[in-house]
CSV table of C-alpha atoms in Angstrom, one decimal:
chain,number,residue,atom,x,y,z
K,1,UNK,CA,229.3,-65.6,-124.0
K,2,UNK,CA,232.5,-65.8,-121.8
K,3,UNK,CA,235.9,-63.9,-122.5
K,4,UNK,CA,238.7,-64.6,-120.4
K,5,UNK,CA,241.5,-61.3,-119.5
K,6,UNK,CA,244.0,-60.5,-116.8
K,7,UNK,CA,244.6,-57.2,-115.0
K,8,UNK,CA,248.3,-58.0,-113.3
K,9,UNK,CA,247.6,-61.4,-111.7
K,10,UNK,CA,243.7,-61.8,-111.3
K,11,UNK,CA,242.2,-63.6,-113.9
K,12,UNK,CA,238.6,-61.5,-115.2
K,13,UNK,CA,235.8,-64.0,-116.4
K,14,UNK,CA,232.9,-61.8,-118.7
K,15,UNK,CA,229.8,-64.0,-118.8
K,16,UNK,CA,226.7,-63.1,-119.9
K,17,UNK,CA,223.6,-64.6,-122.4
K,18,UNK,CA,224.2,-63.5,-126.1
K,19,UNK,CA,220.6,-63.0,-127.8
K,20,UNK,CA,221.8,-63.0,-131.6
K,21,UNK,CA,225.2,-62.3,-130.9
K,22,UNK,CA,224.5,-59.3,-128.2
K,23,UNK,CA,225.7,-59.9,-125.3
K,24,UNK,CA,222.8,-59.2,-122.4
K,25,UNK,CA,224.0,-57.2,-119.8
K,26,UNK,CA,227.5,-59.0,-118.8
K,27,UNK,CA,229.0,-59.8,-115.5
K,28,UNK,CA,232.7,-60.5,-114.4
K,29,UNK,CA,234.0,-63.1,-111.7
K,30,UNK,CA,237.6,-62.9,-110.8
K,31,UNK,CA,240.1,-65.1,-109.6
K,32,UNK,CA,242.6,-64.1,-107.5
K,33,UNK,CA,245.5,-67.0,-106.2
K,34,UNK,CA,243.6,-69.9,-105.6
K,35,UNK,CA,239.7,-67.8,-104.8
K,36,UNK,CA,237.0,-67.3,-107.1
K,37,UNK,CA,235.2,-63.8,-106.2
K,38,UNK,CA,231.6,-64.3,-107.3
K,39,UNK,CA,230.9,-66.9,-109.8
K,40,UNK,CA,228.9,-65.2,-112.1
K,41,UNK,CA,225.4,-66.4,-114.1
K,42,UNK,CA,224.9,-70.0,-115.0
K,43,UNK,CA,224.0,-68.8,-118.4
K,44,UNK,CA,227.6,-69.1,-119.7
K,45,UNK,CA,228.0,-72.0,-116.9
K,46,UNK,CA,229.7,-75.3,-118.9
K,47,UNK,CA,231.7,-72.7,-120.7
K,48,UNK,CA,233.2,-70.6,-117.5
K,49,UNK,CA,233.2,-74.2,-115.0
K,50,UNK,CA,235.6,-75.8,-118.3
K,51,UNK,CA,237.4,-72.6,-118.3
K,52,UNK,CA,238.4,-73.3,-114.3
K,53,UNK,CA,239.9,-76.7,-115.4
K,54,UNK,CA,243.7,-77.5,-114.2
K,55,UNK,CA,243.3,-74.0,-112.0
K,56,UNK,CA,243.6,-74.1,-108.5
K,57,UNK,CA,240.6,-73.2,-106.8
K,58,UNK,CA,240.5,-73.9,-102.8
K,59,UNK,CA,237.2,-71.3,-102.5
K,60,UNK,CA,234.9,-69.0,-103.3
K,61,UNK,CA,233.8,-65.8,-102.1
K,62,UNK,CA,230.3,-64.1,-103.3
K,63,UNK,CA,229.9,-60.0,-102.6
K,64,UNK,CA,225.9,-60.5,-102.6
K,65,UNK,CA,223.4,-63.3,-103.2
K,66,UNK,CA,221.9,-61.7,-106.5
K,67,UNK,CA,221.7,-64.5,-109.4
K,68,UNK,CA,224.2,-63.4,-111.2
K,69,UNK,CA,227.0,-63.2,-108.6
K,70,UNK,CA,226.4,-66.6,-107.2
K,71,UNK,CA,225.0,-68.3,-110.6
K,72,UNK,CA,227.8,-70.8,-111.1
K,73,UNK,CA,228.1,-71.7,-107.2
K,74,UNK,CA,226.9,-74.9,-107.5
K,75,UNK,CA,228.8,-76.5,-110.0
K,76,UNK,CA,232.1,-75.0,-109.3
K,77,UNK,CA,231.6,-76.1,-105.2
K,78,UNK,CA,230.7,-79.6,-106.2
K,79,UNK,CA,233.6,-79.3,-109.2
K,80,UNK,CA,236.1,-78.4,-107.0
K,81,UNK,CA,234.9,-79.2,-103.1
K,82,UNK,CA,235.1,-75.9,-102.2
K,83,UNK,CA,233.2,-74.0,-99.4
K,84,UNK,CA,231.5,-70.9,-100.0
K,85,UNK,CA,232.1,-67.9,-98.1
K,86,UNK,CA,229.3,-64.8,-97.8
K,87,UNK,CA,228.1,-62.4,-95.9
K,88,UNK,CA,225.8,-64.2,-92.6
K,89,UNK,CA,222.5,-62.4,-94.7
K,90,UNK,CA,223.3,-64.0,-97.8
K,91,UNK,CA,223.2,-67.4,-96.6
K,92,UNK,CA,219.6,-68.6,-96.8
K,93,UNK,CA,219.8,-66.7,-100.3
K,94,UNK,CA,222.8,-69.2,-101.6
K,95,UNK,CA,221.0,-72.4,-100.2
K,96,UNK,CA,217.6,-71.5,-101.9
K,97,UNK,CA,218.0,-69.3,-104.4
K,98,UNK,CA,214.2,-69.2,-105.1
K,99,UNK,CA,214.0,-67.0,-101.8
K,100,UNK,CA,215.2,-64.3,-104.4
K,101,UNK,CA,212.0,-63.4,-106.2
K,102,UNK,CA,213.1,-62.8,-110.1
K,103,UNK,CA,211.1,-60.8,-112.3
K,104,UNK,CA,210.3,-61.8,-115.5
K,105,UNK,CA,213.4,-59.6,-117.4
K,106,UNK,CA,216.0,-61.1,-114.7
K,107,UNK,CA,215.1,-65.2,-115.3
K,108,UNK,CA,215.2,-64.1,-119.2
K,109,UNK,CA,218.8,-62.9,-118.7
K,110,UNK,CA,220.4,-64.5,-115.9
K,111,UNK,CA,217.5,-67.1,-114.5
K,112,UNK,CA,218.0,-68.6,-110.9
K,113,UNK,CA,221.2,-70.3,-109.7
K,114,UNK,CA,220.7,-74.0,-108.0
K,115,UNK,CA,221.5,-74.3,-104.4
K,116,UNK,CA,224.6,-73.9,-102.9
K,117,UNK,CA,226.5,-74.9,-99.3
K,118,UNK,CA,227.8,-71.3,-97.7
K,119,UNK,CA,230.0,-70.6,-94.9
K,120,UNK,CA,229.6,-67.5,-92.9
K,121,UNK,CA,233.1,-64.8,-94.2
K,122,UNK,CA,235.4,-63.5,-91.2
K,123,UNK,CA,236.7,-60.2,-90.9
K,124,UNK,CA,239.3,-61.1,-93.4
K,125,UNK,CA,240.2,-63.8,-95.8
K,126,UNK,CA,243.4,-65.0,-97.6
K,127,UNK,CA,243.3,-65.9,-101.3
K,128,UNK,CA,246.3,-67.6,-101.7
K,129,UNK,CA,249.4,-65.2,-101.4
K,130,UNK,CA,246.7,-62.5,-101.1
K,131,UNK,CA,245.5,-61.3,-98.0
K,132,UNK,CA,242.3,-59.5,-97.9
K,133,UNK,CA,240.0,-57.4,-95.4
K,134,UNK,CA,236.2,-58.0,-95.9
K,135,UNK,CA,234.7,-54.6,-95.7
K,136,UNK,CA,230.3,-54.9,-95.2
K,137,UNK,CA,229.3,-52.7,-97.9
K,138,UNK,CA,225.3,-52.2,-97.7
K,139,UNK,CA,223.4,-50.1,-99.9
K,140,UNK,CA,222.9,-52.6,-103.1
K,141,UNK,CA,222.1,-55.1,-100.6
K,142,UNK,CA,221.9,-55.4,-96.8
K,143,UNK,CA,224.3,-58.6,-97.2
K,144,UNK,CA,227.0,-56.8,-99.8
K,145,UNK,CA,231.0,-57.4,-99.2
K,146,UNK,CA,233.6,-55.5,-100.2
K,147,UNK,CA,237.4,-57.0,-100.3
K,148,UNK,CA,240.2,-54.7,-99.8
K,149,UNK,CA,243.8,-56.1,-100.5
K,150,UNK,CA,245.8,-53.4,-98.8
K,151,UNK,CA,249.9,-54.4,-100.2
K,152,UNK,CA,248.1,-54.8,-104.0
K,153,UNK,CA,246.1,-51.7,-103.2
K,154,UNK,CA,242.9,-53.2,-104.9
K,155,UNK,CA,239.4,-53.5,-104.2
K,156,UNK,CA,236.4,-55.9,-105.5
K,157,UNK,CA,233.4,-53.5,-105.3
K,158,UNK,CA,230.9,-56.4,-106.6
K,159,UNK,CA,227.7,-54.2,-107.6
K,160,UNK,CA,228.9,-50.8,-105.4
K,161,UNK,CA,230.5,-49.2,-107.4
K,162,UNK,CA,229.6,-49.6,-111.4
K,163,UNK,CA,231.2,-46.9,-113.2
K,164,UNK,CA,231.4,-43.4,-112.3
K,165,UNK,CA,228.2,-42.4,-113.6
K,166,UNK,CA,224.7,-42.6,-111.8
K,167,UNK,CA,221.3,-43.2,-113.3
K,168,UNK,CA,219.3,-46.1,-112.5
K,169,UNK,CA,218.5,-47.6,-109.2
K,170,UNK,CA,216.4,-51.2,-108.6
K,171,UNK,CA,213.6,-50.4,-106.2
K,172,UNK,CA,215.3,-51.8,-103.5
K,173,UNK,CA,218.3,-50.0,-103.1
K,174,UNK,CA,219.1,-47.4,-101.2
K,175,UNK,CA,220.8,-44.2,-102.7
K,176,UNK,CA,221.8,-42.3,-99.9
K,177,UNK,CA,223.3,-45.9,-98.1
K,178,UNK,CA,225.1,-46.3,-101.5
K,179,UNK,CA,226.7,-43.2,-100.9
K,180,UNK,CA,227.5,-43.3,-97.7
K,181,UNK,CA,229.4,-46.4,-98.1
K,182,UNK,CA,231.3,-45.0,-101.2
K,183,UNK,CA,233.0,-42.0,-99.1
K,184,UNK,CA,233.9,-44.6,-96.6
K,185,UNK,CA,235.4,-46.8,-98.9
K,186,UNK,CA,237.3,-44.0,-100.3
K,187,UNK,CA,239.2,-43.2,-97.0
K,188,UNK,CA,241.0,-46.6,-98.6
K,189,UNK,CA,244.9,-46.2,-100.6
K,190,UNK,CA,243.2,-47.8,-103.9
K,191,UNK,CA,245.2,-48.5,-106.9
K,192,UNK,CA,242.3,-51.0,-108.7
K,193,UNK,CA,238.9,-51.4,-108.4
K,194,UNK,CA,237.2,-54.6,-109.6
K,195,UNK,CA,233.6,-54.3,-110.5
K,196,UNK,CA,231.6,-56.7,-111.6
K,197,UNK,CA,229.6,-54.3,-114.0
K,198,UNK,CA,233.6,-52.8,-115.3
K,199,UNK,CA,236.1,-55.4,-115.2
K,200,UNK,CA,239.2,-53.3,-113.6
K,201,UNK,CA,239.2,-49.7,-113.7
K,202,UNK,CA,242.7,-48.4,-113.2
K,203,UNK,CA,242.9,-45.4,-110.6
K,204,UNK,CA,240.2,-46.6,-108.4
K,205,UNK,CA,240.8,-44.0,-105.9
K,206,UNK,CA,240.0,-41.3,-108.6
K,207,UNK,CA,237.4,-43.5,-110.3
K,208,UNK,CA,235.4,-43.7,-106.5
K,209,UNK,CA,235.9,-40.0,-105.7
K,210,UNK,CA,234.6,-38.9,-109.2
K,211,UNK,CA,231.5,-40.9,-108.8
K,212,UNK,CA,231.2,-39.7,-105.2
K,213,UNK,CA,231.1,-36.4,-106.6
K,214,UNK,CA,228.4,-37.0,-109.2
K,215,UNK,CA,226.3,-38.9,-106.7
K,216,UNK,CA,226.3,-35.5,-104.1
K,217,UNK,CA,225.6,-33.3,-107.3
K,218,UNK,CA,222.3,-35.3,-108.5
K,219,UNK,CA,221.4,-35.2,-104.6
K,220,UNK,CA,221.6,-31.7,-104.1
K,221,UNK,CA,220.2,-30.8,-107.4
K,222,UNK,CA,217.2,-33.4,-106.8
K,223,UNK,CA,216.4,-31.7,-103.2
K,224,UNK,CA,217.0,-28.3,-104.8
K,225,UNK,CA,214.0,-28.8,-107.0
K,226,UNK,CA,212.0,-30.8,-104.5
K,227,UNK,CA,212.4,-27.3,-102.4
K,228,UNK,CA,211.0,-25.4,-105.3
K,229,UNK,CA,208.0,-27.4,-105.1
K,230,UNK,CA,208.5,-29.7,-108.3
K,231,UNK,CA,206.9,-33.7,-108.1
K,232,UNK,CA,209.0,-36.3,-108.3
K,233,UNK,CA,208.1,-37.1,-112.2
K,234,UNK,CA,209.2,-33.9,-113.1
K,235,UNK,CA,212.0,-34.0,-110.6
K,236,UNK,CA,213.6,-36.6,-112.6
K,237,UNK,CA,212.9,-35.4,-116.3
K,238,UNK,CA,215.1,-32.0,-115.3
K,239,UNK,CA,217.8,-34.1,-113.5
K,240,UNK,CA,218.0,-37.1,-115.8
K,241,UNK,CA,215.7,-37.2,-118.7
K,242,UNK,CA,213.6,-39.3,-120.2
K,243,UNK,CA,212.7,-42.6,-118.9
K,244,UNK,CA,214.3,-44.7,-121.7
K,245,UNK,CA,213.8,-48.8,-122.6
K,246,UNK,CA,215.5,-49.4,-119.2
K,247,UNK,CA,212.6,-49.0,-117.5
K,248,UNK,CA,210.0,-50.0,-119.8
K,249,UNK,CA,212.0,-53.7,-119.8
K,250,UNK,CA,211.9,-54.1,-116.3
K,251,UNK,CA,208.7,-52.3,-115.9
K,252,UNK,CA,210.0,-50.4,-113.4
K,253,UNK,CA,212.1,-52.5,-111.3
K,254,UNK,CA,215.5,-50.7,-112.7
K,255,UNK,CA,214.8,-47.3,-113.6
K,256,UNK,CA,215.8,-43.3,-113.3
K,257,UNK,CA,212.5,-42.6,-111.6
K,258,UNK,CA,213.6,-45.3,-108.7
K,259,UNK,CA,216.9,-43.3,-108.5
K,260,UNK,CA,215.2,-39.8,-107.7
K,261,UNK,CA,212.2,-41.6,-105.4
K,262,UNK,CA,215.1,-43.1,-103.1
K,263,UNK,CA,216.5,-39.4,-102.7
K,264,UNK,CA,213.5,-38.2,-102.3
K,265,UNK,CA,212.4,-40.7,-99.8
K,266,UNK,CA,215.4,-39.6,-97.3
K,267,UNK,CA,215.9,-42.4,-95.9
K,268,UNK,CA,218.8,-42.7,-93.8
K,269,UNK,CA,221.8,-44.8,-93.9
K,270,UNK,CA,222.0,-47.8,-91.8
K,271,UNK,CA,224.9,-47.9,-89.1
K,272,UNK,CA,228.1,-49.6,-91.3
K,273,UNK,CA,228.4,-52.7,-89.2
K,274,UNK,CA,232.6,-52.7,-90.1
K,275,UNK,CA,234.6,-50.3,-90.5
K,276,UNK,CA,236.6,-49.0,-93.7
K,277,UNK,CA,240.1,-48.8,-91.2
């Protein structure tokens, strides 16, 4: 599946696998002047690299090294003769993907992306007329970018931000980090957000600040009740329900239960190694 839109002048790729016409959990790549933010999951590949035909494309730039950010990498670099920028972490992860264990749920929907040359990102990075800060964004991953245009007013969240609601986290995230980062991301003038989960969401600024808000609420209310003496299995039926298919699919790997653990857990935020400014 691939569908092709446009949000002023960035161009939004949807990609995903369709299992009987149902799209399986879809991703976006963008291109913005002549760059390609993430590339999305080789499941849609021939489709999305055709698509790029007669478009100018003089790089790429992926916000994380999870498969379905960097899926089409390959093709498009040795398409196009392109380098790849990413964050120094995400590196080894774009030259063997296979360092990136996938469970059985994630090869079924996105599979592993084949290698792929990177180049270590600056502080900042132009996409054609564009000119863009590169903001380290951990909490989904240690290696996770953020791009801030500051004259468009936009910023590509890659997997930060994901709507405004909260409910499942993978094992190895980190809630509070997550958090963290959002309210200094939000210090930003943002018109746009582009997430790869969303496509554009229109008021960013207010988008960001009503998730930050929702993110603090389950927080508190999860310590509230670990205070009372409640175990974290009950913990998260009163704050979030039911465990649902989500986590019976990926046996565990993406689930509600991981979101109230990772409060629970209180583990801090690492130091932001750049500055939102």
């Amino acid at each position: 599946m691939l569908k092709i839109s446009r949000h002023e002048t960035v161009i939004l790729f949807c990609m995903g696998r369709s299992l009987f016409g149902f799209p399986l959990y879809p991703v976006y790549a963008f291109l913005v002047g002549d760059t390609l933010i993430d590339t999305g999951t080789n499941r849609a590949g021939k489709k999305f690299v055709c698509e790029l035909k007669g478009r100018t494309i003089k790089k790429i730039v992926n916000t994380h090294h999870h498969e379905d950010h960097i899926g089409n990498n390959a093709d498009v670099q040795e398409r196009f003769s392109i380098p790849v920028y990413a964050h120094s972490s995400a590196l080894p992860y774009l030259e063997n993907p296979r360092l990136n264990h996938l469970r059985l749920y994630q090869r079924i929907v996105w599979d592993w992306p084949r290698p792929s040359q990177g180049t270590l990102i600056g502080l900042t990075i132009d996409a054609g007329s564009y000119h863009f800060k590169v903001i380290h964004s951990p909490g989904h991953t240690d290696d996770h970018i953020c791009l801030y245009e500051p004259d468009q007013k936009w910023l590509f969240t890659g997997d930060l931000f994901c709507g405004t609601n909260f409910i499942y986290l993978r094992q190895d995230e980190n809630y509070l980090q997550i958090l963290e980062t959002l309210k200094k991301l939000s210090s930003l003038n943002i018109e746009t957000i582009f997430c790869n989960l969303k496509g554009a969401v229109k008021n960013g600024h207010e988008a960001l600040l009503k998730k930050i808000a929702k993110m603090e609420q389950l927080r508190d209310d999860v310590l509230a009740l670990k205070e009372k003496g409640l175990p974290a299995d009950k913990i998260r039926q009163k704050v979030l329900g039911n465990e649902g298919a989500m986590g019976f699919v990926t046996r565990g790997h993406y689930s509600k239960q991981n979101t109230v653990d990772s409060i629970l857990s209180g583990k801090k935020p690492d130091e932001i190694k750049q500055a939102c400014s």
